[in-house]
Amino acid sequence: MSSLNRILVVEDEPLIAMMLEDFLDMLGKEVAGTADTVDTALPLVAAGGIDAAILDVNLRGGETSWPIADALADAGVPFILATGGNSDTIADAHRDRPVLAKPFTMDGVEQALASL
């Protein structure tokens, strides 16, 4: 896990995104970028320099993060799915990914990153 230092955060709620950034900082990780939509996240994935990602499954306006998850998987970048819902909301192609349940705790984030 020590090589997973640059973490992309995809979260549409600004306060939750800031909390995740704080947790990552306290865990000695660097935020590789933040995005709140698929359109803002995909260029960050394409640019590279990401060791891992935390993806909110359900974004604003009914948008889901599955295109981002697919791009990360294609790039070989591990990621965590963050959800407040149950596993039924997770696309079949990504059911084997670690899940971080809301509300987040620093311990939960740390354990999810360790599972990568």
PDB file of N, CA and C in Angstrom, residues 11-13 16 55-58 82-85 99-105:
ATOM      1  N   GLU A  11     -16.224  13.073  -5.636  1.00  0.00           N
ATOM      2  CA  GLU A  11     -17.300  13.260  -4.654  1.00  0.00           C
ATOM      3  C   GLU A  11     -18.032  14.550  -5.000  1.00  0.00           C
ATOM      4  N   ASP A  12     -19.353  14.481  -5.072  1.00  0.00           N
ATOM      5  CA  ASP A  12     -20.127  15.655  -5.476  1.00  0.00           C
ATOM      6  C   ASP A  12     -20.548  16.558  -4.319  1.00  0.00           C
ATOM      7  N   GLU A  13     -20.360  16.126  -3.102  1.00  0.00           N
ATOM      8  CA  GLU A  13     -20.686  16.958  -1.939  1.00  0.00           C
ATOM      9  C   GLU A  13     -19.398  17.620  -1.453  1.00  0.00           C
ATOM     10  N   ILE A  16     -18.023  16.727   2.066  1.00  0.00           N
ATOM     11  CA  ILE A  16     -17.524  15.355   2.154  1.00  0.00           C
ATOM     12  C   ILE A  16     -16.183  15.244   1.427  1.00  0.00           C
ATOM     13  N   LEU A  55     -14.211   6.732  -5.287  1.00  0.00           N
ATOM     14  CA  LEU A  55     -15.308   7.169  -6.148  1.00  0.00           C
ATOM     15  C   LEU A  55     -16.634   7.116  -5.427  1.00  0.00           C
ATOM     16  N   ASP A  56     -17.305   8.257  -5.328  1.00  0.00           N
ATOM     17  CA  ASP A  56     -18.694   8.269  -4.887  1.00  0.00           C
ATOM     18  C   ASP A  56     -19.499   7.619  -6.011  1.00  0.00           C
ATOM     19  N   VAL A  57     -20.266   6.601  -5.682  1.00  0.00           N
ATOM     20  CA  VAL A  57     -20.997   5.853  -6.698  1.00  0.00           C
ATOM     21  C   VAL A  57     -22.059   6.727  -7.360  1.00  0.00           C
ATOM     22  N   ASN A  58     -22.840   7.436  -6.557  1.00  0.00           N
ATOM     23  CA  ASN A  58     -23.936   8.250  -7.076  1.00  0.00           C
ATOM     24  C   ASN A  58     -23.580   9.721  -6.983  1.00  0.00           C
ATOM     25  N   ALA A  82     -17.367   4.446  -2.909  1.00  0.00           N
ATOM     26  CA  ALA A  82     -17.978   5.054  -1.734  1.00  0.00           C
ATOM     27  C   ALA A  82     -19.481   5.143  -1.965  1.00  0.00           C
ATOM     28  N   THR A  83     -20.239   4.593  -1.034  1.00  0.00           N
ATOM     29  CA  THR A  83     -21.686   4.575  -1.210  1.00  0.00           C
ATOM     30  C   THR A  83     -22.410   4.637   0.119  1.00  0.00           C
ATOM     31  N   GLY A  84     -23.551   5.258   0.077  1.00  0.00           N
ATOM     32  CA  GLY A  84     -24.437   5.268   1.231  1.00  0.00           C
ATOM     33  C   GLY A  84     -25.507   4.210   1.075  1.00  0.00           C
ATOM     34  N   GLY A  85     -25.576   3.616  -0.124  1.00  0.00           N
ATOM     35  CA  GLY A  85     -26.591   2.612  -0.408  1.00  0.00           C
ATOM     36  C   GLY A  85     -26.069   1.205  -0.192  1.00  0.00           C
ATOM     37  N   VAL A  99     -15.534  -1.459  -0.858  1.00  0.00           N
ATOM     38  CA  VAL A  99     -16.603  -0.489  -0.659  1.00  0.00           C
ATOM     39  C   VAL A  99     -16.359   0.257   0.644  1.00  0.00           C
ATOM     40  N   LEU A 100     -16.505   1.566   0.573  1.00  0.00           N
ATOM     41  CA  LEU A 100     -16.390   2.433   1.731  1.00  0.00           C
ATOM     42  C   LEU A 100     -17.774   2.987   2.005  1.00  0.00           C
ATOM     43  N   ALA A 101     -18.362   2.581   3.125  1.00  0.00           N
ATOM     44  CA  ALA A 101     -19.730   2.987   3.443  1.00  0.00           C
ATOM     45  C   ALA A 101     -19.755   4.361   4.101  1.00  0.00           C
ATOM     46  N   LYS A 102     -20.740   5.149   3.704  1.00  0.00           N
ATOM     47  CA  LYS A 102     -20.971   6.441   4.343  1.00  0.00           C
ATOM     48  C   LYS A 102     -21.791   6.192   5.598  1.00  0.00           C
ATOM     49  N   PRO A 103     -21.608   6.965   6.632  1.00  0.00           N
ATOM     50  CA  PRO A 103     -20.690   8.094   6.779  1.00  0.00           C
ATOM     51  C   PRO A 103     -19.253   7.604   6.961  1.00  0.00           C
ATOM     52  N   PHE A 104     -18.305   8.359   6.393  1.00  0.00           N
ATOM     53  CA  PHE A 104     -16.897   7.998   6.421  1.00  0.00           C
ATOM     54  C   PHE A 104     -16.272   8.265   7.782  1.00  0.00           C
ATOM     55  N   THR A 105     -15.315   7.413   8.121  1.00  0.00           N
ATOM     56  CA  THR A 105     -14.429   7.667   9.259  1.00  0.00           C
ATOM     57  C   THR A 105     -13.003   7.554   8.735  1.00  0.00           C
TER      58      THR A 105
END
